[in-house]
mmCIF file of C-alpha atoms and ligand atoms in Angstrom:
data_model
loop_
_atom_site.group_PDB
_atom_site.id
_atom_site.type_symbol
_atom_site.label_atom_id
_atom_site.label_comp_id
_atom_site.label_asym_id
_atom_site.label_seq_id
_atom_site.Cartn_x
_atom_site.Cartn_y
_atom_site.Cartn_z
ATOM 1 C CA MET D 169 0.139 0.163 0.073
ATOM 2 C CA ASP D 170 1.439 3.181 -0.933
ATOM 3 C CA PRO D 171 2.348 5.649 2.266
ATOM 4 C CA THR D 172 -0.938 7.982 1.584
ATOM 5 C CA SER D 173 -3.468 5.137 1.729
ATOM 6 C CA ARG D 174 -1.573 3.733 4.793
ATOM 7 C CA LEU D 175 -1.891 6.859 6.535
ATOM 8 C CA THR D 176 -5.550 7.388 5.378
ATOM 9 C CA GLU D 177 -6.587 3.761 6.706
ATOM 10 C CA LEU D 178 -5.199 4.326 9.764
ATOM 11 C CA ALA D 179 -6.555 7.847 10.244
ATOM 12 C CA GLN D 180 -9.727 6.408 9.258
ATOM 13 C CA GLY D 181 -9.506 3.453 11.261
ATOM 14 C CA TYR D 182 -12.134 4.830 14.157
ATOM 15 C CA ARG D 183 -14.438 4.781 11.833
ATOM 16 C CA GLN D 184 -15.506 0.747 11.623
ATOM 17 C CA ALA D 185 -14.375 0.370 15.726
ATOM 18 C CA ILE D 186 -16.924 3.191 16.910
ATOM 19 C CA VAL D 187 -19.618 1.221 14.370
ATOM 20 C CA LEU D 188 -18.924 -2.014 15.719
ATOM 21 C CA LEU D 189 -18.411 -1.378 19.420
ATOM 22 C CA THR D 190 -21.274 1.014 19.597
ATOM 23 C CA ALA D 191 -23.183 -1.865 18.016
ATOM 24 C CA CYS D 192 -22.512 -4.042 20.677
ATOM 25 C CA LYS D 193 -22.744 -1.766 23.008
ATOM 26 C CA LEU D 194 -26.231 -1.048 22.649
ATOM 27 C CA GLY D 195 -27.430 -4.419 22.500
ATOM 28 C CA ILE D 196 -28.271 -4.495 18.387
ATOM 29 C CA PHE D 197 -26.129 -8.078 18.144
ATOM 30 C CA ALA D 198 -27.866 -9.291 20.907
ATOM 31 C CA ALA D 199 -31.556 -7.908 19.946
ATOM 32 C CA LEU D 200 -31.002 -9.308 16.604
ATOM 33 C CA GLY D 201 -29.786 -12.830 17.977
ATOM 34 C CA ARG D 202 -30.387 -15.477 14.942
ATOM 35 C CA ASP D 203 -33.240 -13.909 13.090
ATOM 36 C CA ARG D 204 -33.903 -11.214 10.405
ATOM 37 C CA ARG D 205 -35.082 -7.414 11.259
ATOM 38 C CA THR D 206 -35.634 -4.285 9.434
ATOM 39 C CA ALA D 207 -34.218 -1.522 11.194
ATOM 40 C CA ASP D 208 -37.786 -0.555 12.137
ATOM 41 C CA GLN D 209 -38.306 -3.443 14.145
ATOM 42 C CA LEU D 210 -35.247 -3.439 15.758
ATOM 43 C CA ALA D 211 -35.580 0.304 16.530
ATOM 44 C CA GLY D 212 -38.930 -0.143 17.991
ATOM 45 C CA GLN D 213 -37.271 -3.174 20.410
ATOM 46 C CA LEU D 214 -34.434 -1.021 21.310
ATOM 47 C CA LYS D 215 -36.162 2.144 21.703
ATOM 48 C CA LEU D 216 -33.556 4.016 19.059
ATOM 49 C CA ASP D 217 -34.126 6.129 16.298
ATOM 50 C CA ALA D 218 -34.825 4.214 13.087
ATOM 51 C CA ARG D 219 -32.819 6.844 10.778
ATOM 52 C CA ALA D 220 -29.948 6.710 12.836
ATOM 53 C CA LEU D 221 -30.311 2.710 13.605
ATOM 54 C CA GLU D 222 -30.506 1.524 9.752
ATOM 55 C CA THR D 223 -27.663 3.822 8.650
ATOM 56 C CA THR D 224 -25.504 2.109 11.458
ATOM 57 C CA LEU D 225 -26.687 -1.344 10.303
ATOM 58 C CA LEU D 226 -26.197 -0.683 6.622
ATOM 59 C CA ALA D 227 -22.807 0.113 7.233
ATOM 60 C CA LEU D 228 -22.328 -2.868 9.165
ATOM 61 C CA ALA D 229 -23.545 -4.728 6.394
ATOM 62 C CA ALA D 230 -21.182 -2.927 4.237
ATOM 63 C CA GLU D 231 -18.310 -4.693 6.301
ATOM 64 C CA GLY D 232 -20.408 -7.966 5.783
ATOM 65 C CA ILE D 233 -20.524 -8.487 9.637
ATOM 66 C CA LEU D 234 -24.720 -8.301 8.456
ATOM 67 C CA GLN D 235 -26.256 -9.731 5.354
ATOM 68 C CA TYR D 236 -28.868 -7.099 4.478
ATOM 69 C CA GLN D 237 -31.832 -8.676 2.317
ATOM 70 C CA GLU D 238 -34.768 -7.258 1.294
ATOM 71 C CA SER D 239 -34.799 -4.711 3.842
ATOM 72 C CA THR D 240 -34.042 -7.157 6.633
ATOM 73 C CA PHE D 241 -30.563 -7.287 8.522
ATOM 74 C CA ARG D 242 -29.384 -10.540 9.693
ATOM 75 C CA ILE D 243 -25.995 -11.398 11.497
ATOM 76 C CA ALA D 244 -23.421 -12.953 9.113
ATOM 77 C CA ALA D 245 -23.005 -17.003 10.054
ATOM 78 C CA PRO D 246 -19.041 -16.194 10.672
ATOM 79 C CA TYR D 247 -19.750 -13.560 13.444
ATOM 80 C CA ARG D 248 -22.679 -14.963 14.828
ATOM 81 C CA GLU D 249 -21.550 -16.763 17.768
ATOM 82 C CA ILE D 250 -18.641 -14.318 17.945
ATOM 83 C CA LEU D 251 -21.180 -11.209 18.621
ATOM 84 C CA LEU D 252 -24.096 -13.113 20.595
ATOM 85 C CA PRO D 253 -23.689 -12.625 23.898
ATOM 86 C CA ALA D 254 -22.623 -15.595 26.696
ATOM 87 C CA GLY D 255 -21.669 -18.604 24.327
ATOM 88 C CA GLU D 256 -18.589 -20.311 24.223
ATOM 89 C CA ARG D 257 -16.939 -18.050 21.682
ATOM 90 C CA SER D 258 -18.505 -14.713 22.308
ATOM 91 C CA GLN D 259 -16.300 -11.852 22.604
ATOM 92 C CA SER D 260 -19.450 -9.507 23.637
ATOM 93 C CA SER D 261 -18.030 -8.180 26.804
ATOM 94 C CA ILE D 262 -14.283 -7.695 25.480
ATOM 95 C CA PHE D 263 -15.926 -5.481 23.101
ATOM 96 C CA ASN D 264 -18.277 -3.991 25.397
ATOM 97 C CA HIS D 265 -14.996 -3.335 27.742
ATOM 98 C CA ASN D 266 -13.330 -2.012 24.444
ATOM 99 C CA TYR D 267 -16.261 0.185 24.142
ATOM 100 C CA ASN D 268 -15.406 1.659 27.772
ATOM 101 C CA CYS D 269 -11.598 1.899 26.668
ATOM 102 C CA LEU D 270 -12.715 4.025 23.496
ATOM 103 C CA GLN D 271 -14.066 6.809 25.687
ATOM 104 C CA ARG D 272 -10.777 7.243 27.444
ATOM 105 C CA TRP D 273 -8.634 6.830 24.290
ATOM 106 C CA CYS D 274 -10.485 9.709 22.697
ATOM 107 C CA ARG D 275 -8.993 11.697 25.468
ATOM 108 C CA LEU D 276 -5.022 10.918 24.647
ATOM 109 C CA GLY D 277 -4.353 14.599 23.748
ATOM 110 C CA GLU D 278 -5.387 15.662 27.430
ATOM 111 C CA VAL D 279 -3.214 12.839 28.736
ATOM 112 C CA LEU D 280 -0.314 13.971 26.959
ATOM 113 C CA ARG D 281 -0.611 17.408 27.927
ATOM 114 C CA THR D 282 -1.004 16.876 31.898
ATOM 115 C CA GLY D 283 0.645 13.074 31.671
ATOM 116 C CA GLN D 284 -2.021 12.182 34.291
ATOM 117 C CA CYS D 285 -4.486 9.477 33.122
ATOM 118 C CA VAL D 286 -8.068 9.862 32.312
ATOM 119 C CA PRO D 287 -10.378 9.473 35.792
ATOM 120 C CA GLU D 288 -12.643 6.501 35.971
ATOM 121 C CA PRO D 289 -16.122 8.040 34.021
ATOM 122 C CA ALA D 290 -18.988 8.144 36.005
ATOM 123 C CA ASP D 291 -20.819 5.493 33.866
ATOM 124 C CA GLU D 292 -17.910 3.234 34.263
ATOM 125 C CA SER D 293 -18.219 2.860 37.828
ATOM 126 C CA ASP D 294 -21.521 0.699 37.384
ATOM 127 C CA GLY D 295 -21.876 -2.814 37.768
ATOM 128 C CA ASP D 296 -22.137 -3.460 34.478
ATOM 129 C CA SER D 297 -19.031 -2.039 33.461
ATOM 130 C CA LEU D 298 -17.227 -4.327 35.757
ATOM 131 C CA ARG D 299 -19.095 -7.497 34.569
ATOM 132 C CA ASP D 300 -18.127 -6.171 30.911
ATOM 133 C CA PHE D 301 -14.657 -6.023 32.446
ATOM 134 C CA ILE D 302 -14.339 -9.330 33.980
ATOM 135 C CA CYS D 303 -16.330 -11.465 31.630
ATOM 136 C CA GLY D 304 -14.256 -9.816 29.160
ATOM 137 C CA MET D 305 -11.241 -11.115 30.648
ATOM 138 C CA ALA D 306 -13.157 -14.755 30.436
ATOM 139 C CA GLU D 307 -13.748 -14.445 26.711
ATOM 140 C CA ILE D 308 -10.095 -13.699 26.395
ATOM 141 C CA SER D 309 -8.634 -15.913 28.724
ATOM 142 C CA ARG D 310 -10.246 -19.109 27.578
ATOM 143 C CA GLY D 311 -8.691 -19.365 24.447
ATOM 144 C CA ALA D 312 -5.369 -18.269 26.050
ATOM 145 C CA SER D 313 -5.103 -20.618 28.783
ATOM 146 C CA ARG D 314 -6.371 -23.711 26.768
ATOM 147 C CA GLU D 315 -2.873 -22.764 24.561
ATOM 148 C CA VAL D 316 -0.970 -22.528 27.610
ATOM 149 C CA LEU D 317 -2.139 -25.955 28.822
ATOM 150 C CA GLU D 318 -0.901 -26.872 25.354
ATOM 151 C CA LYS D 319 2.545 -25.747 25.870
ATOM 152 C CA VAL D 320 3.280 -25.895 29.574
ATOM 153 C CA ASP D 321 3.393 -29.059 32.036
ATOM 154 C CA PHE D 322 1.161 -28.627 35.004
ATOM 155 C CA SER D 323 2.112 -32.125 36.409
ATOM 156 C CA PRO D 324 4.409 -31.037 38.915
ATOM 157 C CA PHE D 325 2.059 -28.400 40.422
ATOM 158 C CA ARG D 326 0.059 -29.214 43.517
ATOM 159 C CA ARG D 327 -0.990 -25.615 45.035
ATOM 160 C CA MET D 328 -1.678 -22.438 42.417
ATOM 161 C CA LEU D 329 -2.282 -18.888 43.373
ATOM 162 C CA ASP D 330 -3.969 -17.141 40.620
ATOM 163 C CA LEU D 331 -2.813 -13.444 41.492
ATOM 164 C CA GLY D 332 -5.582 -11.272 40.301
ATOM 165 C CA GLY D 333 -7.603 -13.823 38.704
ATOM 166 C CA GLY D 334 -10.588 -12.399 37.513
ATOM 167 C CA PRO D 335 -13.495 -14.748 36.696
ATOM 168 C CA ALA D 336 -10.985 -17.703 37.415
ATOM 169 C CA THR D 337 -10.946 -18.795 33.996
ATOM 170 C CA ALA D 338 -6.966 -19.624 34.058
ATOM 171 C CA ALA D 339 -7.680 -21.296 37.361
ATOM 172 C CA LEU D 340 -10.807 -23.384 36.177
ATOM 173 C CA GLU D 341 -9.221 -24.787 32.952
ATOM 174 C CA PHE D 342 -5.726 -25.735 34.653
ATOM 175 C CA ALA D 343 -7.849 -27.435 37.396
ATOM 176 C CA ARG D 344 -9.852 -29.320 34.855
ATOM 177 C CA GLN D 345 -7.229 -30.709 33.072
ATOM 178 C CA TYR D 346 -4.856 -31.085 36.017
ATOM 179 C CA PRO D 347 -7.268 -33.151 38.882
ATOM 180 C CA GLN D 348 -4.251 -32.988 41.464
ATOM 181 C CA LEU D 349 -4.142 -29.484 41.043
ATOM 182 C CA ARG D 350 -5.907 -26.986 43.824
ATOM 183 C CA CYS D 351 -6.200 -22.762 43.010
ATOM 184 C CA VAL D 352 -6.796 -20.233 44.897
ATOM 185 C CA VAL D 353 -7.616 -16.798 42.880
ATOM 186 C CA PHE D 354 -6.619 -13.398 44.638
ATOM 187 C CA ASP D 355 -8.578 -10.613 43.784
ATOM 188 C CA LEU D 356 -11.004 -8.108 44.611
ATOM 189 C CA PRO D 357 -14.576 -8.738 46.346
ATOM 190 C CA ASP D 358 -16.638 -7.547 43.380
ATOM 191 C CA ALA D 359 -14.280 -9.392 40.835
ATOM 192 C CA LEU D 360 -14.614 -12.851 42.726
ATOM 193 C CA ALA D 361 -18.195 -12.809 43.072
ATOM 194 C CA ILE D 362 -18.409 -13.452 39.069
ATOM 195 C CA ALA D 363 -15.443 -15.826 39.669
ATOM 196 C CA ARG D 364 -17.522 -17.916 42.156
ATOM 197 C CA GLU D 365 -20.555 -17.966 39.135
ATOM 198 C CA GLU D 366 -18.025 -19.665 37.045
ATOM 199 C CA ILE D 367 -16.075 -21.954 39.515
ATOM 200 C CA SER D 368 -19.991 -23.013 40.078
ATOM 201 C CA ARG D 369 -20.531 -23.538 36.520
ATOM 202 C CA TYR D 370 -17.848 -25.517 36.139
ATOM 203 C CA GLY D 371 -18.212 -27.692 39.381
ATOM 204 C CA LEU D 372 -14.900 -27.225 40.867
ATOM 205 C CA THR D 373 -15.821 -25.376 44.176
ATOM 206 C CA ASP D 374 -13.871 -28.664 45.803
ATOM 207 C CA ARG D 375 -10.459 -27.682 44.189
ATOM 208 C CA VAL D 376 -10.906 -23.869 43.255
ATOM 209 C CA GLN D 377 -11.228 -21.318 45.924
ATOM 210 C CA THR D 378 -11.322 -17.583 45.879
ATOM 211 C CA ARG D 379 -9.117 -15.394 48.534
ATOM 212 C CA PRO D 380 -10.601 -11.517 48.425
ATOM 213 C CA GLY D 381 -7.713 -8.942 48.895
ATOM 214 C CA ASP D 382 -5.912 -5.878 47.359
ATOM 215 C CA TYR D 383 -2.574 -7.564 46.111
ATOM 216 C CA TYR D 384 -1.089 -3.703 46.660
ATOM 217 C CA GLN D 385 -2.178 -4.081 50.285
ATOM 218 C CA ASP D 386 -2.365 -7.395 51.328
ATOM 219 C CA GLU D 387 -0.075 -10.436 51.332
ATOM 220 C CA PHE D 388 -0.791 -13.237 49.002
ATOM 221 C CA GLY D 389 -0.882 -16.414 51.634
ATOM 222 C CA GLU D 390 1.827 -19.241 51.589
ATOM 223 C CA GLY D 391 2.943 -22.232 50.765
ATOM 224 C CA PHE D 392 2.173 -22.154 47.086
ATOM 225 C CA ASP D 393 4.425 -24.010 44.095
ATOM 226 C CA LEU D 394 2.829 -21.834 41.342
ATOM 227 C CA VAL D 395 2.170 -18.258 40.956
ATOM 228 C CA TYR D 396 0.464 -17.401 37.781
ATOM 229 C CA ILE D 397 0.238 -13.947 37.054
ATOM 230 C CA SER D 398 -1.583 -13.336 33.793
ATOM 231 C CA ASN D 399 -2.815 -9.548 32.090
ATOM 232 C CA ILE D 400 -1.861 -7.636 35.996
ATOM 233 C CA ILE D 401 1.409 -6.293 35.938
ATOM 234 C CA HIS D 402 0.998 -3.977 32.688
ATOM 235 C CA SER D 403 -1.260 -1.716 35.035
ATOM 236 C CA MET D 404 1.559 -1.569 37.227
ATOM 237 C CA SER D 405 4.774 0.927 37.095
ATOM 238 C CA PRO D 406 7.878 -0.714 37.922
ATOM 239 C CA ALA D 407 8.277 -0.562 41.686
ATOM 240 C CA ASP D 408 4.870 -1.873 41.813
ATOM 241 C CA THR D 409 6.206 -4.697 39.651
ATOM 242 C CA ALA D 410 8.912 -5.352 41.854
ATOM 243 C CA MET D 411 6.575 -5.509 45.157
ATOM 244 C CA ILE D 412 4.098 -7.599 43.562
ATOM 245 C CA ALA D 413 7.533 -9.874 43.040
ATOM 246 C CA ARG D 414 8.589 -9.799 46.176
ATOM 247 C CA LYS D 415 5.518 -10.841 47.830
ATOM 248 C CA THR D 416 5.050 -13.491 44.836
ATOM 249 C CA ARG D 417 8.631 -14.957 46.042
ATOM 250 C CA GLN D 418 7.130 -14.935 49.923
ATOM 251 C CA ALA D 419 4.285 -16.956 48.941
ATOM 252 C CA LEU D 420 5.922 -19.539 47.233
ATOM 253 C CA LEU D 421 7.812 -22.466 48.769
ATOM 254 C CA PRO D 422 10.981 -22.883 48.081
ATOM 255 C CA GLY D 423 11.900 -23.933 44.355
ATOM 256 C CA GLY D 424 8.610 -22.668 43.370
ATOM 257 C CA THR D 425 7.403 -20.981 40.388
ATOM 258 C CA VAL D 426 6.360 -17.914 38.847
ATOM 259 C CA MET D 427 4.471 -17.635 35.512
ATOM 260 C CA ILE D 428 3.755 -13.948 34.120
ATOM 261 C CA LYS D 429 1.626 -13.656 31.283
ATOM 262 C CA GLU D 430 1.778 -10.474 29.093
ATOM 263 C CA PHE D 431 1.462 -8.829 26.089
ATOM 264 C CA PHE D 432 5.682 -8.291 26.351
ATOM 265 C CA LEU D 433 7.129 -5.891 24.075
ATOM 266 C CA ASP D 434 10.371 -7.134 22.480
ATOM 267 C CA ASP D 435 13.538 -5.469 23.815
ATOM 268 C CA ASP D 436 13.581 -3.144 20.712
ATOM 269 C CA ARG D 437 10.083 -1.462 22.257
ATOM 270 C CA THR D 438 8.235 -1.494 19.167
ATOM 271 C CA THR D 439 7.193 -4.723 18.434
ATOM 272 C CA PRO D 440 4.748 -6.560 18.729
ATOM 273 C CA ALA D 441 2.842 -3.392 17.528
ATOM 274 C CA THR D 442 -0.497 -5.137 19.623
ATOM 275 C CA ALA D 443 1.803 -4.435 22.912
ATOM 276 C CA ALA D 444 2.754 -0.580 21.702
ATOM 277 C CA TYR D 445 -0.630 -0.159 21.233
ATOM 278 C CA PHE D 446 -1.650 -1.832 24.223
ATOM 279 C CA SER D 447 0.816 0.584 26.549
ATOM 280 C CA ILE D 448 -1.660 3.374 25.254
ATOM 281 C CA ASN D 449 -4.534 1.509 26.903
ATOM 282 C CA MET D 450 -2.631 1.585 29.675
ATOM 283 C CA LEU D 451 -1.141 5.084 29.791
ATOM 284 C CA VAL D 452 -4.802 6.572 29.503
ATOM 285 C CA ALA D 453 -5.980 4.385 32.236
ATOM 286 C CA THR D 454 -3.718 3.566 35.106
ATOM 287 C CA GLU D 455 -0.815 5.953 36.602
ATOM 288 C CA GLY D 456 1.949 3.892 36.031
ATOM 289 C CA GLY D 457 0.599 0.789 33.863
ATOM 290 C CA LYS D 458 2.406 0.028 30.401
ATOM 291 C CA SER D 459 3.351 -3.216 28.306
ATOM 292 C CA TYR D 460 6.728 -4.415 30.086
ATOM 293 C CA THR D 461 9.734 -5.910 27.522
ATOM 294 C CA LEU D 462 10.936 -9.271 28.476
ATOM 295 C CA ARG D 463 14.694 -8.149 29.060
ATOM 296 C CA GLU D 464 13.242 -5.579 32.133
ATOM 297 C CA THR D 465 10.547 -8.244 33.845
ATOM 298 C CA ARG D 466 13.302 -10.509 33.541
ATOM 299 C CA GLU D 467 15.550 -7.994 35.306
ATOM 300 C CA ILE D 468 12.908 -7.089 38.303
ATOM 301 C CA LEU D 469 12.515 -10.890 38.927
ATOM 302 C CA GLN D 470 16.254 -11.427 39.209
ATOM 303 C CA LYS D 471 16.665 -8.682 41.174
ATOM 304 C CA THR D 472 14.119 -10.296 43.352
ATOM 305 C CA GLY D 473 15.338 -13.836 43.649
ATOM 306 C CA PHE D 474 14.327 -15.849 40.757
ATOM 307 C CA ARG D 475 16.296 -17.614 37.769
ATOM 308 C CA ASP D 476 16.398 -20.715 35.333
ATOM 309 C CA PHE D 477 14.218 -18.244 32.863
ATOM 310 C CA GLN D 478 12.092 -19.526 30.061
ATOM 311 C CA THR D 479 9.604 -17.875 27.783
ATOM 312 C CA VAL D 480 6.985 -19.297 25.779
ATOM 313 C CA GLU D 481 5.457 -17.835 22.552
ATOM 314 C CA LEU D 482 1.591 -17.576 22.640
ATOM 315 C CA SER D 483 -0.861 -16.347 19.932
ATOM 316 C CA ALA D 484 -2.538 -13.122 20.076
ATOM 317 C CA ALA D 485 0.739 -11.176 20.894
ATOM 318 C CA SER D 486 0.955 -12.843 24.166
ATOM 319 C CA ARG D 487 3.944 -14.420 25.950
ATOM 320 C CA LEU D 488 4.481 -16.454 28.979
ATOM 321 C CA LEU D 489 7.744 -15.875 31.441
ATOM 322 C CA ILE D 490 8.126 -18.679 33.385
ATOM 323 C CA ALA D 491 11.007 -18.691 36.506
ATOM 324 C CA ARG D 492 11.876 -20.433 39.405
ATOM 325 C CA LYS D 493 12.558 -19.025 43.227
ATOM 326 C CA ASP D 494 16.121 -19.065 44.119
ATOM 327 C CA GLY D 495 17.114 -21.662 46.904
ATOM 328 C CA GLU D 496 17.156 -20.155 50.498
HETATM 329 C C1 SAM U 11 -6.699 -7.669 33.272
HETATM 330 S S1 SAM U 11 -7.512 -8.480 34.343
HETATM 331 C C2 SAM U 11 -6.574 -9.671 34.506
HETATM 332 C C3 SAM U 11 -7.448 -10.665 34.962
HETATM 333 C C4 SAM U 11 -7.151 -12.699 34.754
HETATM 334 N N1 SAM U 11 -5.742 -12.539 35.456
HETATM 335 C C5 SAM U 11 -6.877 -12.846 33.160
HETATM 336 O O1 SAM U 11 -5.976 -12.774 32.840
HETATM 337 O O2 SAM U 11 -7.665 -12.729 32.455
HETATM 338 C C6 SAM U 11 -6.917 -7.828 36.365
HETATM 339 C C7 SAM U 11 -7.649 -8.389 37.308
HETATM 340 O O3 SAM U 11 -6.854 -7.542 38.542
HETATM 341 C C8 SAM U 11 -7.795 -7.273 39.216
HETATM 342 N N2 SAM U 11 -7.013 -6.447 40.317
HETATM 343 C C9 SAM U 11 -7.206 -4.877 39.917
HETATM 344 N N3 SAM U 11 -6.613 -4.193 40.988
HETATM 345 C C10 SAM U 11 -6.439 -5.340 42.207
HETATM 346 C C11 SAM U 11 -6.151 -5.563 43.068
HETATM 347 N N4 SAM U 11 -5.694 -3.697 43.553
HETATM 348 N N5 SAM U 11 -5.981 -6.260 44.008
HETATM 349 C C12 SAM U 11 -6.049 -7.775 43.406
HETATM 350 N N6 SAM U 11 -7.032 -7.485 42.371
HETATM 351 C C13 SAM U 11 -6.820 -6.928 41.467
HETATM 352 C C14 SAM U 11 -9.104 -6.778 38.753
HETATM 353 O O4 SAM U 11 -10.266 -7.469 39.275
HETATM 354 C C15 SAM U 11 -8.981 -8.111 37.368
HETATM 355 O O5 SAM U 11 -9.418 -9.672 37.598
#
């Protein structure tokens, strides 16, 4: 692509993102379900303006996300299970969370001028936004956890701490595959309310427990042979990450293992691009968060008393950094 076309495509990328995310957030896909509807029928059902809705639906049809036939709209088959809520392949909660993120991204200019992240918008502190965030984590972690299971042997582990485990997805996927494994999911109380629903749904209440706590304030417990830390340190400053590494070390038995899953940047700090952009997500939403490079994370762990580093490549620009607690 020539440079003008490439820049124009980048500059206009907001159009597709906003149409898709707004349609998801306003429940347009959920209302369509597996049926065909006219714009008027849908507008009546969702109490939306019919002209505005038809214009938006036609743009989605232009992308091939909806099929448009005889004035009716239907979700195209390849996208249906992804856009409809609650199914095994659904991404609707994470798209709703992306919609919430978008409100902050639009204020990047302000962040550049002040150096301060965007305060949580008032309408994001409601229960729906938290549920979108936590259930969105389950949607992206399910596949990622299964990929980790394909690449890492968990048979040596008996007692795992899932730090900031959110909806308990990793703990549940790992415990389901390894019957010897018992897990504790450490997170804030509101997130754990959702985790408990998931634990019951998987039927693993005997082996997956929850521990409410704040990882900045509280200790993590002790006697674990594995601490799993997925998509957590990107919300923290390097000083806080070092503090988490120290507490993790304390929670581990001698020779215990830490696994950190992240959108790690390469040491050049620009690749993969997904990780470079994820750093902006953290810039606008947190005080000190960012995408870490593998090298700087390794250095933090090394200084805290970890060794024997291994890296496992995962899809979706994620990687797993594995290390062992130094002997005492
Ligand atoms: C990006 S999510 C990652 C969830 C999960 N580990 C995963 O990979 O899907 C971050 C998690 O950290 C939790 N969290 C945020 N601040 C926390 C704190 N101060 N103490 C404990 N958990 C916290 C959130 O509730 C959320 O579940």
